[in-house]
Short mmCIF file of C-alpha atoms and ligand atoms in Angstrom, two decimals:
data_model
loop_
_atom_site.label_atom_id
_atom_site.label_comp_id
_atom_site.label_asym_id
_atom_site.label_seq_id
_atom_site.Cartn_x
_atom_site.Cartn_y
_atom_site.Cartn_z
CA MET A 790 -18.46 24.47 6.90
CA ARG A 791 -15.21 24.64 8.92
CA VAL A 792 -12.84 22.06 10.39
CA ILE A 793 -12.96 22.22 14.19
CA ASP A 794 -10.82 19.28 15.30
CA VAL A 795 -8.29 16.69 14.10
CA GLU A 796 -7.66 13.59 16.22
CA THR A 797 -5.03 10.90 15.64
CA PHE A 798 -5.17 7.18 16.46
CA VAL A 799 -2.30 4.68 16.64
CA VAL A 800 -3.82 1.20 16.64
CA ASP A 801 -2.10 -2.09 17.35
CA ALA A 802 -2.33 -4.37 14.31
CA ASP A 803 -0.06 -7.25 15.36
CA TRP A 804 3.15 -7.02 13.29
CA ARG A 805 2.69 -3.28 12.69
CA ASN A 806 0.54 -0.35 13.83
CA TRP A 807 -2.19 1.40 11.90
CA PHE A 808 -2.46 5.18 11.90
CA PHE A 809 -5.81 6.95 11.47
CA VAL A 810 -6.97 10.55 11.66
CA GLN A 811 -10.48 11.75 12.29
CA VAL A 812 -11.39 15.24 11.08
CA LYS A 813 -14.46 16.95 12.59
CA THR A 814 -16.45 19.86 11.21
CA ASP A 815 -18.80 22.40 12.73
CA GLU A 816 -21.66 20.88 10.70
CA GLY A 817 -21.36 17.56 12.50
CA ILE A 818 -19.79 15.76 9.51
CA THR A 819 -16.64 13.78 10.32
CA GLY A 820 -14.15 12.18 7.96
CA VAL A 821 -11.58 9.44 8.47
CA GLY A 822 -8.13 9.12 6.93
CA GLU A 823 -5.21 6.69 7.13
CA ALA A 824 -1.44 7.03 6.71
CA LEU A 825 1.10 4.31 5.92
CA SER A 826 2.61 3.20 9.21
CA GLY A 827 4.09 -0.20 8.46
CA GLU A 828 7.33 0.38 10.28
CA GLY A 829 8.16 1.80 13.70
CA LEU A 830 7.28 5.35 12.78
CA THR A 831 3.82 5.86 14.21
CA ALA A 832 5.08 8.15 17.00
CA ALA A 833 6.69 10.34 14.33
CA LEU A 834 3.46 10.32 12.28
CA GLU A 835 1.51 11.36 15.35
CA ALA A 836 3.91 14.22 16.09
CA THR A 837 3.87 15.30 12.42
CA ALA A 838 0.07 15.27 12.32
CA ASP A 839 -0.08 17.33 15.52
CA ALA A 840 2.41 19.84 14.13
CA HIS A 841 0.41 20.24 10.90
CA LYS A 842 -3.22 20.08 11.95
CA HIS A 843 -3.39 23.87 12.26
CA TYR A 844 -3.44 23.92 8.43
CA LEU A 845 -6.89 22.31 8.62
CA ILE A 846 -8.47 23.80 11.72
CA GLY A 847 -10.70 26.75 10.86
CA GLU A 848 -10.49 25.99 7.12
CA ASP A 849 -13.21 24.98 4.68
CA PRO A 850 -12.78 21.17 4.41
CA LEU A 851 -13.99 21.25 0.79
CA ASN A 852 -10.98 23.38 -0.21
CA ARG A 853 -8.60 20.42 -0.25
CA LYS A 854 -6.22 21.94 -2.81
CA GLN A 855 -5.41 24.95 -0.67
CA ILE A 856 -4.95 22.82 2.46
CA SER A 857 -2.74 20.35 0.59
CA ARG A 858 -0.66 23.16 -0.94
CA LYS A 859 0.00 24.79 2.43
CA LEU A 860 0.83 21.45 4.02
CA ARG A 861 3.23 20.14 1.41
CA ARG A 862 4.95 23.27 0.09
CA TYR A 863 7.84 23.85 2.47
CA PRO A 864 9.59 27.17 1.87
CA PHE A 865 13.11 26.87 3.30
CA ALA A 866 15.41 23.99 4.22
CA TRP A 867 12.84 21.21 4.21
CA ARG A 868 10.80 19.56 1.51
CA ALA A 869 7.73 17.52 2.26
CA GLY A 870 9.21 14.02 2.47
CA LYS A 871 7.60 10.68 3.06
CA LEU A 872 6.48 11.45 6.62
CA ILE A 873 4.76 14.74 5.77
CA ASN A 874 3.22 13.27 2.62
CA ALA A 875 1.88 10.34 4.64
CA VAL A 876 0.20 12.72 7.10
CA ALA A 877 -1.03 14.89 4.19
CA SER A 878 -2.53 11.72 2.66
CA ALA A 879 -4.39 10.87 5.85
CA PHE A 880 -5.77 14.41 6.05
CA ASP A 881 -6.68 14.39 2.33
CA ILE A 882 -8.54 11.06 2.54
CA ALA A 883 -10.51 12.36 5.54
CA LEU A 884 -11.39 15.54 3.62
CA TRP A 885 -12.65 13.45 0.66
CA ASP A 886 -14.78 11.47 3.11
CA ILE A 887 -16.24 14.74 4.44
CA ALA A 888 -16.86 16.07 0.91
CA GLY A 889 -18.68 12.87 -0.09
CA LYS A 890 -20.88 12.98 2.99
CA TYR A 891 -21.55 16.71 2.46
CA TYR A 892 -22.66 16.23 -1.15
CA GLY A 893 -24.32 12.85 -0.48
CA GLU A 894 -22.14 11.18 -3.14
CA PRO A 895 -19.48 8.45 -3.15
CA VAL A 896 -15.92 9.70 -3.42
CA TRP A 897 -15.44 8.07 -6.85
CA LYS A 898 -18.07 10.36 -8.29
CA LEU A 899 -16.36 13.48 -6.90
CA LEU A 900 -13.05 12.19 -8.30
CA GLY A 901 -14.53 12.28 -11.80
CA GLY A 902 -16.53 9.07 -12.19
CA LYS A 903 -15.76 5.42 -12.76
CA VAL A 904 -14.75 3.12 -15.56
CA HIS A 905 -14.79 0.00 -13.35
CA ASP A 906 -17.68 -1.26 -11.19
CA GLU A 907 -15.46 -3.85 -9.55
CA ILE A 908 -11.81 -3.58 -8.58
CA PRO A 909 -9.65 -6.67 -9.04
CA VAL A 910 -7.59 -7.47 -5.95
CA TYR A 911 -4.72 -9.73 -4.94
CA ALA A 912 -4.05 -11.05 -1.45
CA ASN A 913 -1.14 -10.10 0.75
CA GLY A 914 -0.57 -11.21 4.34
CA TRP A 915 -1.96 -14.70 3.57
CA HIS A 916 1.40 -16.41 4.25
CA ILE A 917 2.20 -14.77 7.62
CA GLY A 918 3.58 -17.41 9.98
CA GLU A 919 6.22 -20.03 9.48
CA ARG A 920 8.28 -19.88 6.34
CA THR A 921 7.60 -23.50 5.39
CA PRO A 922 6.09 -25.16 2.29
CA GLU A 923 3.30 -26.55 4.53
CA ASN A 924 2.28 -23.14 5.91
CA TYR A 925 2.48 -21.54 2.45
CA ALA A 926 0.38 -24.28 0.84
CA TYR A 927 -2.24 -24.29 3.62
CA HIS A 928 -2.79 -20.54 3.59
CA ALA A 929 -2.58 -20.20 -0.19
CA LYS A 930 -5.42 -22.70 -0.54
CA LYS A 931 -7.47 -20.87 2.08
CA ALA A 932 -7.01 -17.47 0.41
CA VAL A 933 -7.94 -18.80 -3.01
CA GLU A 934 -10.64 -21.36 -2.23
CA GLU A 935 -12.33 -19.87 0.83
CA GLN A 936 -11.76 -16.15 0.30
CA GLY A 937 -11.90 -15.96 -3.50
CA TYR A 938 -8.58 -14.24 -4.22
CA PRO A 939 -7.33 -14.77 -7.78
CA ALA A 940 -3.72 -13.88 -6.96
CA LEU A 941 -1.28 -13.98 -4.05
CA LYS A 942 1.76 -11.90 -3.19
CA CYS A 943 4.48 -12.94 -0.78
CA ASP A 944 8.06 -12.16 0.23
CA PRO A 945 9.51 -15.67 0.20
CA PHE A 946 13.05 -14.23 0.45
CA ALA A 947 12.54 -13.22 4.06
CA HIS A 948 15.69 -11.63 5.43
CA TYR A 949 18.17 -12.41 2.69
CA GLU A 950 19.85 -9.51 0.98
CA TYR A 951 21.95 -8.77 -2.15
CA SER A 952 21.83 -12.30 -3.58
CA LEU A 953 20.88 -15.89 -2.80
CA THR A 954 23.06 -18.99 -2.82
CA ASP A 955 21.88 -22.00 -4.81
CA ASP A 956 20.61 -23.60 -1.59
CA GLN A 957 18.66 -20.49 -0.68
CA ILE A 958 17.13 -20.36 -4.16
CA ASP A 959 16.11 -24.02 -3.74
CA GLU A 960 14.38 -23.14 -0.45
CA VAL A 961 12.36 -20.39 -2.14
CA ALA A 962 11.55 -22.71 -5.05
CA GLU A 963 10.17 -25.27 -2.58
CA LEU A 964 7.81 -22.63 -1.16
CA LEU A 965 6.55 -21.70 -4.64
CA GLU A 966 6.29 -25.35 -5.67
CA ALA A 967 4.06 -25.95 -2.63
CA VAL A 968 1.86 -22.97 -3.52
CA ARG A 969 1.53 -24.11 -7.15
CA GLU A 970 0.60 -27.62 -5.99
CA ALA A 971 -2.00 -26.19 -3.61
CA VAL A 972 -3.69 -23.67 -5.92
CA GLY A 973 -2.76 -24.67 -9.45
CA TRP A 974 -1.50 -22.52 -12.30
CA ASN A 975 -4.46 -20.16 -12.87
CA VAL A 976 -3.68 -18.20 -9.71
CA GLY A 977 -1.26 -15.29 -9.90
CA ILE A 978 1.87 -15.34 -7.74
CA ALA A 979 3.73 -12.09 -7.15
CA LEU A 980 7.09 -11.87 -5.37
CA ASP A 981 8.04 -8.91 -3.20
CA CYS A 982 11.80 -8.40 -2.81
CA HIS A 983 11.53 -5.20 -0.70
CA GLY A 984 14.46 -3.68 -2.58
CA ARG A 985 17.01 -5.96 -1.00
CA PHE A 986 18.84 -7.49 -3.98
CA SER A 987 21.83 -6.32 -5.95
CA ARG A 988 21.28 -5.93 -9.70
CA ARG A 989 22.95 -9.27 -10.43
CA GLY A 990 21.30 -10.99 -7.44
CA ALA A 991 17.85 -9.88 -8.60
CA ILE A 992 18.40 -11.12 -12.14
CA GLU A 993 19.70 -14.51 -10.92
CA VAL A 994 16.72 -14.98 -8.59
CA ALA A 995 14.22 -13.97 -11.27
CA ASN A 996 15.77 -16.34 -13.81
CA ALA A 997 15.73 -19.21 -11.31
CA LEU A 998 12.07 -18.67 -10.38
CA GLU A 999 10.71 -17.84 -13.83
CA GLU A 1000 9.30 -21.36 -14.21
CA TYR A 1001 6.65 -20.59 -11.54
CA ASP A 1002 4.91 -18.14 -13.88
CA ILE A 1003 5.39 -15.03 -11.76
CA MET A 1004 2.72 -12.31 -12.04
CA PHE A 1005 5.21 -9.59 -11.08
CA LEU A 1006 8.52 -9.12 -9.28
CA GLU A 1007 8.19 -6.25 -6.81
CA GLU A 1008 11.08 -3.91 -5.91
CA PRO A 1009 13.88 -6.26 -7.00
CA VAL A 1010 16.39 -3.49 -6.12
CA GLU A 1011 16.17 -0.14 -4.34
CA LEU A 1012 14.73 2.51 -6.63
CA GLU A 1013 17.08 5.38 -5.79
CA ASP A 1014 19.09 4.51 -8.90
CA ARG A 1015 16.41 4.25 -11.58
CA ASP A 1016 18.91 3.03 -14.17
CA VAL A 1017 19.63 -0.11 -12.16
CA MET A 1018 15.89 -0.80 -11.74
CA ALA A 1019 15.44 -0.28 -15.48
CA ASP A 1020 18.32 -2.63 -16.20
CA VAL A 1021 16.81 -5.36 -14.03
CA THR A 1022 13.43 -4.82 -15.73
CA GLN A 1023 15.04 -5.34 -19.12
CA HIS A 1024 16.89 -8.49 -18.08
CA VAL A 1025 14.15 -10.56 -16.43
CA ASN A 1026 11.33 -12.50 -18.06
CA MET A 1027 8.55 -11.30 -15.79
CA PRO A 1028 6.91 -7.93 -15.18
CA VAL A 1029 8.63 -5.70 -12.61
CA ALA A 1030 6.53 -3.57 -10.25
CA THR A 1031 7.67 -0.74 -8.02
CA GLY A 1032 6.52 2.46 -6.34
CA GLU A 1033 5.54 2.04 -2.69
CA ARG A 1034 8.56 4.11 -1.60
CA ILE A 1035 7.78 6.93 -4.03
CA TYR A 1036 5.82 9.84 -2.60
CA ASN A 1037 5.83 12.42 -5.37
CA ASN A 1038 5.27 12.66 -9.10
CA GLU A 1039 8.73 14.03 -9.91
CA THR A 1040 10.14 10.63 -8.94
CA MET A 1041 7.25 8.76 -10.55
CA GLU A 1042 7.79 10.63 -13.81
CA GLU A 1043 11.45 9.61 -13.92
CA ILE A 1044 10.70 5.97 -13.13
CA VAL A 1045 8.10 5.90 -15.91
CA ARG A 1046 10.19 7.83 -18.45
CA LYS A 1047 13.10 5.44 -17.92
CA GLN A 1048 10.75 2.46 -18.19
CA ALA A 1049 12.29 1.32 -14.92
CA CYS A 1050 9.35 -1.02 -14.28
CA ASP A 1051 6.21 -2.36 -15.95
CA ILE A 1052 3.65 -1.66 -13.21
CA VAL A 1053 3.65 1.37 -10.89
CA GLN A 1054 2.60 0.88 -7.26
CA PRO A 1055 2.27 4.17 -5.40
CA ASP A 1056 0.93 3.76 -1.88
CA LEU A 1057 -2.54 5.21 -1.24
CA THR A 1058 -1.47 6.62 2.11
CA ASN A 1059 1.93 8.26 1.56
CA TYR A 1060 1.46 10.09 -1.72
CA GLY A 1061 0.05 13.37 -0.41
CA SER A 1062 -3.40 13.20 -1.99
CA LEU A 1063 -5.74 11.13 -4.11
CA GLN A 1064 -5.40 13.68 -6.91
CA GLU A 1065 -1.62 13.25 -6.95
CA LEU A 1066 -2.29 9.51 -7.30
CA GLN A 1067 -4.60 10.21 -10.24
CA HIS A 1068 -1.69 12.11 -11.80
CA ALA A 1069 0.63 9.15 -11.10
CA ALA A 1070 -1.78 6.84 -12.93
CA ALA A 1071 -1.91 9.30 -15.83
CA ILE A 1072 1.90 9.49 -16.01
CA ALA A 1073 2.04 5.68 -16.17
CA LYS A 1074 -0.69 5.63 -18.82
CA SER A 1075 1.29 8.03 -20.99
CA ARG A 1076 3.96 5.31 -21.36
CA TYR A 1077 1.49 2.40 -21.63
CA MET A 1078 2.19 1.17 -18.09
CA THR A 1079 -0.33 -0.08 -15.56
CA PHE A 1080 -1.24 1.03 -12.04
CA ALA A 1081 -1.50 -1.26 -9.01
CA PRO A 1082 -1.69 0.73 -5.75
CA HIS A 1083 0.24 -0.50 -2.72
CA ASN A 1084 -2.23 -1.21 0.08
CA PRO A 1085 -1.06 -3.50 2.89
CA ASN A 1086 -3.14 -1.15 5.04
CA ALA A 1087 -6.42 -1.05 6.94
CA GLY A 1088 -9.99 -0.54 5.72
CA VAL A 1089 -9.81 3.24 5.24
CA SER A 1090 -6.93 2.89 2.78
CA THR A 1091 -8.76 0.06 1.01
CA ALA A 1092 -11.87 2.24 0.68
CA ALA A 1093 -9.79 5.11 -0.72
CA GLY A 1094 -8.21 2.62 -3.13
CA LEU A 1095 -11.56 1.35 -4.39
CA HIS A 1096 -12.83 4.89 -5.08
CA LEU A 1097 -9.57 5.94 -6.74
CA CYS A 1098 -9.14 2.78 -8.83
CA ALA A 1099 -12.74 3.03 -10.06
CA GLY A 1100 -11.70 5.87 -12.35
CA VAL A 1101 -8.26 4.61 -13.43
CA GLU A 1102 -8.30 3.29 -17.01
CA ASN A 1103 -4.88 1.65 -16.78
CA LEU A 1104 -5.70 -0.16 -13.53
CA GLU A 1105 -3.91 -3.49 -13.08
CA VAL A 1106 -5.00 -4.60 -9.60
CA LEU A 1107 -5.34 -3.37 -5.98
CA GLU A 1108 -3.46 -4.96 -3.09
CA HIS A 1109 -5.62 -6.26 -0.23
CA MET A 1110 -4.79 -7.91 3.10
CA SER A 1111 -6.42 -11.32 3.28
CA ARG A 1112 -5.47 -11.87 6.93
CA ASP A 1113 -5.37 -9.21 9.59
CA VAL A 1114 -6.25 -8.62 13.24
CA GLU A 1115 -9.93 -9.29 13.92
CA TRP A 1116 -10.58 -5.86 15.44
CA GLY A 1117 -9.80 -4.20 12.09
CA ASP A 1118 -13.39 -4.60 10.89
CA GLU A 1119 -14.74 -3.36 14.24
CA ILE A 1120 -12.70 -0.18 13.96
CA VAL A 1121 -13.38 0.41 10.25
CA LYS A 1122 -16.86 -0.96 9.57
CA HIS A 1123 -17.50 -1.67 5.89
CA ASP A 1124 -19.23 -4.13 3.62
CA PHE A 1125 -16.43 -4.83 1.13
CA GLU A 1126 -16.28 -8.43 0.09
CA VAL A 1127 -13.98 -10.23 -2.31
CA GLU A 1128 -16.17 -11.98 -4.86
CA ASP A 1129 -14.83 -13.63 -7.99
CA GLY A 1130 -11.50 -11.95 -7.40
CA ALA A 1131 -12.79 -8.39 -7.07
CA ILE A 1132 -14.47 -5.91 -4.68
CA GLU A 1133 -17.46 -3.89 -5.79
CA VAL A 1134 -16.94 -0.11 -5.81
CA PRO A 1135 -18.89 1.35 -2.84
CA ASP A 1136 -21.87 3.60 -3.52
CA LYS A 1137 -22.50 5.11 -0.10
CA PRO A 1138 -21.71 8.81 0.48
CA GLY A 1139 -18.06 9.53 1.25
CA LEU A 1140 -15.67 6.59 1.55
CA GLY A 1141 -18.53 4.29 2.58
CA VAL A 1142 -16.91 3.19 5.84
CA GLU A 1143 -17.73 3.95 9.45
CA PHE A 1144 -14.85 4.61 11.83
CA ASP A 1145 -15.40 3.65 15.47
CA ALA A 1146 -13.07 5.86 17.52
CA GLU A 1147 -13.96 4.12 20.77
CA VAL A 1148 -12.93 0.69 19.50
CA ALA A 1149 -9.76 2.22 17.99
CA ARG A 1150 -8.84 3.56 21.45
CA LYS A 1151 -9.25 0.07 22.93
CA TYR A 1152 -6.23 -1.21 20.91
CA PRO A 1153 -3.45 1.37 21.32
CA GLY A 1154 -0.33 0.58 19.30
CA GLU A 1155 3.07 0.29 20.99
CA PRO A 1156 6.36 1.12 19.22
CA LYS A 1157 7.40 -1.79 16.94
CA ASP A 1158 10.43 -2.78 14.96
CA SER A 1159 9.35 -6.02 13.37
CA HIS A 1160 10.91 -5.35 9.98
CA SER A 1161 14.55 -5.08 10.94
CA LEU A 1162 16.82 -7.19 8.78
CA PHE A 1163 19.21 -7.49 11.68
CA ASP A 1164 19.24 -9.18 15.06
CA LYS A 1165 20.32 -7.58 18.37
CA ASP A 1166 23.99 -8.12 17.58
CA GLY A 1167 23.73 -6.52 14.17
CA ALA A 1168 23.98 -9.79 12.25
CA LEU A 1169 21.67 -10.46 9.32
CA LYS A 1170 18.65 -12.51 10.45
CA ARG A 1171 18.47 -15.94 8.79
CA PRO A 1172 14.95 -17.26 9.18
MG1 MG B 88 6.19 -4.18 -1.32
#
């Protein structure tokens, strides 16, 4: 079997684009992959995929290790950074899909088997809309009562950075108070800081919000300086999670060795390959830490996450979008359902999803910059 074609798709998904690849073989088997494209980088992903698809074309799609090695091992001035690892991830996921279909087995079995039949999930995206206690309460209730999520993550800090004033902390507390009133105290609440606080600012915020029984505090500070992240982790009374910006195991190993967090969160679609993610989980396990993949992505990434997590002993939870554009399920057809807080591990050959290229082409993504902290004049946005 040989790879004969690699096609890329940039799909509009409201506040961001999705990025998919479809890999075709001469035996008529096709595989689908996805790369992290949350910010305005889909044009760069597309160009990177085009520049690297020659590593796949003509190759045996079952020889993932050789393809991955050639793709990610840059010889001279460059190293494979986040962009190349994201494209490598999309290719790798598609090759796993092909392998599963070729052998007639689900990807989890080819990855070594499973220790979980169901993967616990938490909701993200549920609170999109106005940053008000009413909107938070309404959508929290919906996610928990109608959709069955046992836990909710949000970024209630919006566009603040470095630290919050007492008034700003009160505003965030009102949002969390409204969520607790709506869903009670048995539901997990995780807070995503997107790396925007200073060390002191993060500790102050965490101390002020501790009373809301926080499931984890995500990326309280940037992770470039692991010692600062470790210091925050040691000074707050809630678990700290981090990892979506990491794309290799050298960095993961340092984060884990320094006990810079409690839960590692590598992204399924920027880490180069599912086997590198298995290594990341193993590194975390060696220091008694848990694994909670970052997945604010589409259905292909979720499928890859379910197969990967099935075999991870130190699994904490998988991220899952509870609200997304309605054409997502038309493009990536699947039968995943959240039931009692978890999704059953798929048993169909490959990833267990069907990618509809025609529908994907109907929703082309335009360049977006919805995550900027700054307005047109360069001032910090104050929502
Ligand atoms: Mg995050």
